[in-house]
Tab-separated table of N, CA and C in Angstrom:
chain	number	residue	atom	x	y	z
A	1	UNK	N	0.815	-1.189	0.000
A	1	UNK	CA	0.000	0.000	0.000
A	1	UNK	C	0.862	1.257	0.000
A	2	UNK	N	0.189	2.278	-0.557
A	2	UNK	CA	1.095	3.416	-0.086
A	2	UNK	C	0.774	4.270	1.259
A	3	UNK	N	1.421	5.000	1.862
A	3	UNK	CA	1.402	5.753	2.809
A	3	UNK	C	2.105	6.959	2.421
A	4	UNK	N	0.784	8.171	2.782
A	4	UNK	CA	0.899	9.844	2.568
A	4	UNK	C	1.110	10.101	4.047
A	5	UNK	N	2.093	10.784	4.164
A	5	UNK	CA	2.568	11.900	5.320
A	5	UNK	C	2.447	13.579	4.692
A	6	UNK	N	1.476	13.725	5.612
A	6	UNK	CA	1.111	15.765	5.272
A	6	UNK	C	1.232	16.180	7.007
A	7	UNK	N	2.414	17.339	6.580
A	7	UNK	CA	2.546	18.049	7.985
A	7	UNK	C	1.053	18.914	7.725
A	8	UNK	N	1.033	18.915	9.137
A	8	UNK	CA	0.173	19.373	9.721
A	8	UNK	C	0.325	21.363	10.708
A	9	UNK	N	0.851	21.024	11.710
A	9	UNK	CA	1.316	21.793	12.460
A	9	UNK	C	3.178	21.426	13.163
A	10	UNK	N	3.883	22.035	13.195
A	10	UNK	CA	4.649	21.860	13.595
A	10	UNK	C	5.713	21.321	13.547
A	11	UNK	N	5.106	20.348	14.214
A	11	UNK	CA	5.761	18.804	13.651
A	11	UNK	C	4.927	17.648	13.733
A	12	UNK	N	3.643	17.983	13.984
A	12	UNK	CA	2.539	16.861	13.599
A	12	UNK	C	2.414	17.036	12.311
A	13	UNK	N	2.002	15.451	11.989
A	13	UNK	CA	2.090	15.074	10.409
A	13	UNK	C	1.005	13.816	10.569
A	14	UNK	N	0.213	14.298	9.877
A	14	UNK	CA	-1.433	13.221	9.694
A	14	UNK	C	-0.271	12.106	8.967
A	15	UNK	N	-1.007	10.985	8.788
A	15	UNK	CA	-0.467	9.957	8.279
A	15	UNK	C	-1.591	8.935	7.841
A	16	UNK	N	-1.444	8.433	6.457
A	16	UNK	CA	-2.628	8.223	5.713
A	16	UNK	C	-2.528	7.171	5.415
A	17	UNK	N	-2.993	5.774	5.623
A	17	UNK	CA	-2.225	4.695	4.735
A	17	UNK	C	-4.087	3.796	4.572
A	18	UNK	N	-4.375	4.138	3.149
A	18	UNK	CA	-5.280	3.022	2.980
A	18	UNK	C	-6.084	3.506	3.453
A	19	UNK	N	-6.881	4.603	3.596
A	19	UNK	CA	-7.974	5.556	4.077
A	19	UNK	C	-7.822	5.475	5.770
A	20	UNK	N	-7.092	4.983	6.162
A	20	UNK	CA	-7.122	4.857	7.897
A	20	UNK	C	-6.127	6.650	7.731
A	21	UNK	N	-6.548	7.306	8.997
A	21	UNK	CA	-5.382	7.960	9.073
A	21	UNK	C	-5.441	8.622	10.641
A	22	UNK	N	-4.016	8.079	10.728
A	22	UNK	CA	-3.634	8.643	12.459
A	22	UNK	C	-2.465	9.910	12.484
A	23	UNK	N	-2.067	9.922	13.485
A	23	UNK	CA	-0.639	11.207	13.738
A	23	UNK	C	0.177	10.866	14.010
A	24	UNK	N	1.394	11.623	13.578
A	24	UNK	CA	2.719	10.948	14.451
A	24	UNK	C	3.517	12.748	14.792
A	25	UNK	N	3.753	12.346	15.862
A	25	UNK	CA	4.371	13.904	16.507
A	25	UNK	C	6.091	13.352	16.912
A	26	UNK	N	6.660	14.447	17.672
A	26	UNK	CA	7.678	14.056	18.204
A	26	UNK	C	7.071	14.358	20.121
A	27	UNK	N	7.783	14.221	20.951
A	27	UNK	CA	7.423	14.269	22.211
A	27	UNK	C	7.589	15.795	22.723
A	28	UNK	N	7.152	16.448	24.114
A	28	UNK	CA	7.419	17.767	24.120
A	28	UNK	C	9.115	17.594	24.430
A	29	UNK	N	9.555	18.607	24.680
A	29	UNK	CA	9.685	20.008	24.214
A	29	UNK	C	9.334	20.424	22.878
A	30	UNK	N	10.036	19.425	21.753
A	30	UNK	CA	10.195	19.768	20.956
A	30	UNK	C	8.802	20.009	19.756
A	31	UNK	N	7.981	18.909	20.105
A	31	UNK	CA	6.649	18.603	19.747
A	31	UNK	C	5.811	18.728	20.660
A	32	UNK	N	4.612	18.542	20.181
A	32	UNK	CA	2.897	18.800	20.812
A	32	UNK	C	2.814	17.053	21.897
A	33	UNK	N	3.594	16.029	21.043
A	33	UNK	CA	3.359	14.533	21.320
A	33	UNK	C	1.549	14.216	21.541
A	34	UNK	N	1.099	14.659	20.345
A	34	UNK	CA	-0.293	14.438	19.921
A	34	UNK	C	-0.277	12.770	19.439
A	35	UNK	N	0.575	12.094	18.554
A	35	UNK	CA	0.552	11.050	18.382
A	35	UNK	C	1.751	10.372	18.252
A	36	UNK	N	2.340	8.812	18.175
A	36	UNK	CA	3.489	8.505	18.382
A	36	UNK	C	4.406	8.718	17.479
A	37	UNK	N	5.912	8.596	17.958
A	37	UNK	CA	6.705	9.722	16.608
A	37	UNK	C	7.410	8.445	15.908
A	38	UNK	N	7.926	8.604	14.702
A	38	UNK	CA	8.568	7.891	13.912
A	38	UNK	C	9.242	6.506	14.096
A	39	UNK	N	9.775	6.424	15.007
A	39	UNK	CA	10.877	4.886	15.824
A	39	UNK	C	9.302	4.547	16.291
A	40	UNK	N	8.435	5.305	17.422
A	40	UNK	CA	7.444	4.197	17.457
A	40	UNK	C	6.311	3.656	16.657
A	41	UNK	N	6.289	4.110	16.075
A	41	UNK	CA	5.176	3.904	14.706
A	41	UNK	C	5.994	2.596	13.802
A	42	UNK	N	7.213	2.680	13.591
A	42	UNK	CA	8.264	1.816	12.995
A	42	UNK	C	7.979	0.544	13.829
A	43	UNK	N	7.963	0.511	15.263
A	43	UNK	CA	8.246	-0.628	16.042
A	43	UNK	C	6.458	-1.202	16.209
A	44	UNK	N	5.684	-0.187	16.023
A	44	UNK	CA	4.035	-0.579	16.677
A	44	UNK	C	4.178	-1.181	15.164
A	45	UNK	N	4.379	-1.309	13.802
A	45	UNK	CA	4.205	-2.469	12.286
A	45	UNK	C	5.335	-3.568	12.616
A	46	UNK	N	5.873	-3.182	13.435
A	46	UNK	CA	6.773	-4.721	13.397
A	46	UNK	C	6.058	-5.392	14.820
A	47	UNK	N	5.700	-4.901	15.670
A	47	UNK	CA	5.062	-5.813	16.509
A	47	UNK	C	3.699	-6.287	16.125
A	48	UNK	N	3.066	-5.656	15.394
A	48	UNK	CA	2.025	-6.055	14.951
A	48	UNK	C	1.674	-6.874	13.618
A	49	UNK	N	2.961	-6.786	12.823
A	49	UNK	CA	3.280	-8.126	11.995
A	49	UNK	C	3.505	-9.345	12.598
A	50	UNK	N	4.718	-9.228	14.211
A	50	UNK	CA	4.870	-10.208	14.368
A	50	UNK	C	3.801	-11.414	15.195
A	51	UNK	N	2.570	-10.514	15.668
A	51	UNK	CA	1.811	-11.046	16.658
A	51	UNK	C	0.693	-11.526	15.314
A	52	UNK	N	0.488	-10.589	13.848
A	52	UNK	CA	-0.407	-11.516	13.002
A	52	UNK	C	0.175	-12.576	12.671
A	53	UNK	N	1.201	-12.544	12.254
A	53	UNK	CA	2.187	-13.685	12.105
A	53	UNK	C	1.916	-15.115	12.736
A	54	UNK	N	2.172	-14.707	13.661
A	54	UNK	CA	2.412	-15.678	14.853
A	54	UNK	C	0.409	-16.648	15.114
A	55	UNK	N	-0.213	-15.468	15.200
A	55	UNK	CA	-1.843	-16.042	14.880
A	55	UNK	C	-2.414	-16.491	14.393
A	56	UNK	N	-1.501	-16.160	12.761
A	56	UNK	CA	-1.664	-17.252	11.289
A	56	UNK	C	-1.291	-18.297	11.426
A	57	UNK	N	-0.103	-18.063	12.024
A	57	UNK	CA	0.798	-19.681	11.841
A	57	UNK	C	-0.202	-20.764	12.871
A	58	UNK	N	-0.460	-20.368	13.874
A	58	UNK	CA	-1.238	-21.090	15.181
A	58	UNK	C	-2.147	-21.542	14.567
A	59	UNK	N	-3.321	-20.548	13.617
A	59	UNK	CA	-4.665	-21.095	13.529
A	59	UNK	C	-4.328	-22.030	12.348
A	60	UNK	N	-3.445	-21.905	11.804
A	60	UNK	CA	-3.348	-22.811	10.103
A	60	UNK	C	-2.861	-24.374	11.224
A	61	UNK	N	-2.231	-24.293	11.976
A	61	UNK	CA	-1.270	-25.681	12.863
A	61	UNK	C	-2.758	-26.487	14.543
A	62	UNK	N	-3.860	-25.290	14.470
A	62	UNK	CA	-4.573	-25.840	15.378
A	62	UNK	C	-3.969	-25.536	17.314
A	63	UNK	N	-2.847	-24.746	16.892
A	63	UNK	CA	-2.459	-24.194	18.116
A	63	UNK	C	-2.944	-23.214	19.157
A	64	UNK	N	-3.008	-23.759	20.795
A	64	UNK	CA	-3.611	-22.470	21.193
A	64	UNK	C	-2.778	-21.309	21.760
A	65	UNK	N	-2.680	-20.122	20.908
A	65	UNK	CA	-2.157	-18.720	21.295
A	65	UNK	C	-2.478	-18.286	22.167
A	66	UNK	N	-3.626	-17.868	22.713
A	66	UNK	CA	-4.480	-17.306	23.751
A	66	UNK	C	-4.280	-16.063	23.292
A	67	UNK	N	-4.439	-15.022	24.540
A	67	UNK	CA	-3.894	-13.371	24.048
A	67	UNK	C	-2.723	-13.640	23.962
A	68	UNK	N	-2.337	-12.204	23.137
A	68	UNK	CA	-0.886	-11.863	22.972
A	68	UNK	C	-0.555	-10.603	23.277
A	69	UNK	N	0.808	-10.195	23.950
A	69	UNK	CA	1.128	-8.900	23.853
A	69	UNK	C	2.365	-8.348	23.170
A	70	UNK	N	2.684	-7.893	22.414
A	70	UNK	CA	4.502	-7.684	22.501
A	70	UNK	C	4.432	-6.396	22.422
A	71	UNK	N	5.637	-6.297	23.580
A	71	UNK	CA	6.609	-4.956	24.030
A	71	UNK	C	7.565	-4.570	23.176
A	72	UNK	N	8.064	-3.825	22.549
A	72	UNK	CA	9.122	-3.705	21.702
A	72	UNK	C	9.852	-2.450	22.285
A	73	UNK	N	11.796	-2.309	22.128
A	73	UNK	CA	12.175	-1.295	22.082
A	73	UNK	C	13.320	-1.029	21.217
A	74	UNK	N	13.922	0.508	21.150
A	74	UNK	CA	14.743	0.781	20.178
A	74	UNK	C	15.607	1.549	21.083
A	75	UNK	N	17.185	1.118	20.711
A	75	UNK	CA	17.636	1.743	21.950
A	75	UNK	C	19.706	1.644	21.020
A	76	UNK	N	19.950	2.597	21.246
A	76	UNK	CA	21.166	3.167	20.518
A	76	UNK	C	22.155	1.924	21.758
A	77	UNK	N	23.020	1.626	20.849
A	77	UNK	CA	24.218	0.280	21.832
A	77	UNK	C	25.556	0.657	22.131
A	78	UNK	N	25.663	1.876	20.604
A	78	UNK	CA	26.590	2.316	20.467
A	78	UNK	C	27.084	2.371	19.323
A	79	UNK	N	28.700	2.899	18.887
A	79	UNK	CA	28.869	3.004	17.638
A	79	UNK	C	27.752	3.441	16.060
A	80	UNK	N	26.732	3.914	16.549
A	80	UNK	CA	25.707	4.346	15.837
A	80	UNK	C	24.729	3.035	15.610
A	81	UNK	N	25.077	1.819	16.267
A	81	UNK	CA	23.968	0.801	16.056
A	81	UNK	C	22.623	1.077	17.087
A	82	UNK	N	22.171	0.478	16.012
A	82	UNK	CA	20.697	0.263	16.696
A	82	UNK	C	19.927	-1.078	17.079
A	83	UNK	N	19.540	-1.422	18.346
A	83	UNK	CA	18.837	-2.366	18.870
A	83	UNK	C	17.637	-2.222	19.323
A	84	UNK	N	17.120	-3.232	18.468
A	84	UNK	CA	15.628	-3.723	18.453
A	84	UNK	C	15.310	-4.673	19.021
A	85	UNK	N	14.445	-4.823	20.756
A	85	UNK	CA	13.939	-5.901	21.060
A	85	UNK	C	12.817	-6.221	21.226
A	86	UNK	N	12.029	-7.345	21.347
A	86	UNK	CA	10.832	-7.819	20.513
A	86	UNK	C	10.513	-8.845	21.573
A	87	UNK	N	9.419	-9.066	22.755
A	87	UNK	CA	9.507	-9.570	23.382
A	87	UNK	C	7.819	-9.994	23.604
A	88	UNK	N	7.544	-11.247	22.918
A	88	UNK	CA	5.662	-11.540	23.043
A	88	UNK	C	5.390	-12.228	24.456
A	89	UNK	N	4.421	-12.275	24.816
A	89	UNK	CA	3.556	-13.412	25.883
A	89	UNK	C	2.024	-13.701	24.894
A	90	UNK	N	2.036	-14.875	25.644
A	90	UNK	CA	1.015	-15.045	25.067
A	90	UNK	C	0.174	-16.322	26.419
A	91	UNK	N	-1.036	-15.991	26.328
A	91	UNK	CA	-1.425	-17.182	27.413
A	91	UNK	C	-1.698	-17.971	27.189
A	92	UNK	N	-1.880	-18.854	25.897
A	92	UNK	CA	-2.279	-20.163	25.026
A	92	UNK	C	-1.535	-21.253	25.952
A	93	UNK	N	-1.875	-22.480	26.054
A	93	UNK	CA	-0.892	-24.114	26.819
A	93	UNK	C	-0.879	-24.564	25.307
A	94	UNK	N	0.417	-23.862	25.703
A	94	UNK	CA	1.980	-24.545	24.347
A	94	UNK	C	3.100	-25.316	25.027
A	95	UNK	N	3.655	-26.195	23.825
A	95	UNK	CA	4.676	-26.673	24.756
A	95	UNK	C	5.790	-26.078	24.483
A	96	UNK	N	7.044	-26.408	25.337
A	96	UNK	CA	8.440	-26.068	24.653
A	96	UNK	C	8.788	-25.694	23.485
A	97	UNK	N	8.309	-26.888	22.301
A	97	UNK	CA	9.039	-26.878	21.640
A	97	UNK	C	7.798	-26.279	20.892
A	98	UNK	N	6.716	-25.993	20.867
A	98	UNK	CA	6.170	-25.058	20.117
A	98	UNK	C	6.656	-23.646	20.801
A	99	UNK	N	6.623	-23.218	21.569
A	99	UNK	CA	7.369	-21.685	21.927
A	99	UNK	C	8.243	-21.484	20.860
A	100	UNK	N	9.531	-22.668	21.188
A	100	UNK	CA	10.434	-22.018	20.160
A	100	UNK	C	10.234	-22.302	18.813
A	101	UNK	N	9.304	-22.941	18.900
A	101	UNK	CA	9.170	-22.724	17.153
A	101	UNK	C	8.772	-21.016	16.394
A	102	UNK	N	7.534	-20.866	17.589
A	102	UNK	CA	6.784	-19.953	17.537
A	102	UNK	C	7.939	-18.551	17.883
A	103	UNK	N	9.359	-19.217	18.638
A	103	UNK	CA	10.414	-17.485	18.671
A	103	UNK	C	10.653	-17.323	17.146
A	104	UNK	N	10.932	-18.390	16.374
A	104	UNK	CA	11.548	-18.642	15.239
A	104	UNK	C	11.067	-18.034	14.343
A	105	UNK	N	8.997	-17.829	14.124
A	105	UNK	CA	8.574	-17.399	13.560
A	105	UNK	C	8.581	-16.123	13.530
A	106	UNK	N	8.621	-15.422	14.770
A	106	UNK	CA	8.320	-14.252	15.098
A	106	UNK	C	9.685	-13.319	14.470
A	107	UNK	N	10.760	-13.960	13.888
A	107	UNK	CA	11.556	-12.912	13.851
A	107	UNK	C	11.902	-13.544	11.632
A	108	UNK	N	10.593	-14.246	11.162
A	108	UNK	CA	10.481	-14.284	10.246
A	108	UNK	C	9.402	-13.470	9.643
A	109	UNK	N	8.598	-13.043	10.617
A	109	UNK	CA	7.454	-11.996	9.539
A	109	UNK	C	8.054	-11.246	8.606
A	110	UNK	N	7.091	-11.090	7.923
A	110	UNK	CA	7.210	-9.623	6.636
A	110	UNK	C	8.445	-8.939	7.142
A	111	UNK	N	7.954	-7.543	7.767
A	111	UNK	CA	8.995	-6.731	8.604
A	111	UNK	C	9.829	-6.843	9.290
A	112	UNK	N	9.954	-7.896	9.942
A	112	UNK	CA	11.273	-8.389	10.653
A	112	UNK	C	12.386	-9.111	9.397
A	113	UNK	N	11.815	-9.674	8.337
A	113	UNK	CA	12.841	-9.562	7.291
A	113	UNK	C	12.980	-8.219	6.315
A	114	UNK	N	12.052	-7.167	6.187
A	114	UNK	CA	12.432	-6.205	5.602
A	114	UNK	C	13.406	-5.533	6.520
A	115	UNK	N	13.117	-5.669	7.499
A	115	UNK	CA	14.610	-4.715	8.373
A	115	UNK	C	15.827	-5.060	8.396
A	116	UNK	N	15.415	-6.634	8.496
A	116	UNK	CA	17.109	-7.243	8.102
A	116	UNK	C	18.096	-7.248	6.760
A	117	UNK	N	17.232	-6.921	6.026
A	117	UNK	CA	17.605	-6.867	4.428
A	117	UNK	C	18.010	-6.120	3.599
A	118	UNK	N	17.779	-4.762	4.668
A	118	UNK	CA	18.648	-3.737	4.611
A	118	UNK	C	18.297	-2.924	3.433
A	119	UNK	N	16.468	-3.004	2.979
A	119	UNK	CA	15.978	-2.297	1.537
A	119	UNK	C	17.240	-1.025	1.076
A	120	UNK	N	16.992	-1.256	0.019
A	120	UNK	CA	17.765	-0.418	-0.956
A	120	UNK	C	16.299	0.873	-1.086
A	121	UNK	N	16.936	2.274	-0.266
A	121	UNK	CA	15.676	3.183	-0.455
A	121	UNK	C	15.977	4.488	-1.158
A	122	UNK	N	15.044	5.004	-2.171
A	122	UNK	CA	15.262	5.561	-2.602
A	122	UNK	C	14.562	7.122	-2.690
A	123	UNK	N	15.190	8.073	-2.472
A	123	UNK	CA	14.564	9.501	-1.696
A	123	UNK	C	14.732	10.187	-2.883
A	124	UNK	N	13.113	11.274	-3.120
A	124	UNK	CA	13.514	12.215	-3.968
A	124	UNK	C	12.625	13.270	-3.443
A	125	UNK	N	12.757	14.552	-3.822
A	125	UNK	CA	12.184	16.039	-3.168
A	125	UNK	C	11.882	16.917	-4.397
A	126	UNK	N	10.444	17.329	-4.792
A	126	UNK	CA	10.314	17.957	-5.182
A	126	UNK	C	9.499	18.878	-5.076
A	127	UNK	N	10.192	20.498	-5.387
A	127	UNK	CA	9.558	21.453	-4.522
A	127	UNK	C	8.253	22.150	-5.622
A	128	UNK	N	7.683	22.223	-5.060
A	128	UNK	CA	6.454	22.820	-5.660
A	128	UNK	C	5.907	24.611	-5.058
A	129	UNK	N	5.458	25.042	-6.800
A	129	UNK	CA	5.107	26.570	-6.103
A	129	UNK	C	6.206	27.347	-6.348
């Protein structure tokens, strides 16, 4: 799908994807923090790939998931890297070795391989008016 970003005020910027449309701000000082800013909006599609993910795989295998939650964070390590951790519960009676099957999956969704893969992206600006 595509996704339109139109500033708004400030540094709020509506965000449009597929007729849904929410906000993403930065936090105060600098922003209003009307809605979540960029890193979390990034991490709320990868947790939420990985928990459909994970729901597909269960209901196609007859597994019980129960709820799910995942926490995610983004957090500088050093040397300019960045770490991403990704951490589900879920209350379903699984065994062992479905858990780890089910870690295995979780860091195969969609987005958890587009991040690893390091897209080739391509930026262009054109000014109008």
């Amino acid at each position: 799908g595509t996704v339109i970003v139109r500033n708004k005020t400030k540094l709020v910027h509506e965000v449009e994807v597929d007729g849904h449309v929410l906000l993403s701000d930065e936090p105060e000082p600098d922003g209003d923090d009307v809605g979540p800013d960029p890193h979390e909006l990034m991490l709320a599609g990868l947790g939420a790939c990985q928990a459909i993910t994970l729901r597909l795989y269960c209901d196609r295998k007859g597994w019980n998931l129960g709820e799910v939650t995942v926490t995610l964070r983004n957090e500088r390590v050093g040397n300019g890297t960045e770490r991403i951790t990704s951490h589900m519960t879920a209350t379903g009676d699984l065994t062992e070795e479905q858990r780890q099957r089910l870690e295995e999956i979780m860091g195969r969704c969609p987005i958890s391989k587009l991040l690893k893969s390091q897209p080739e992206m391509i930026e262009t600006l054109s000014l109008l008016g």
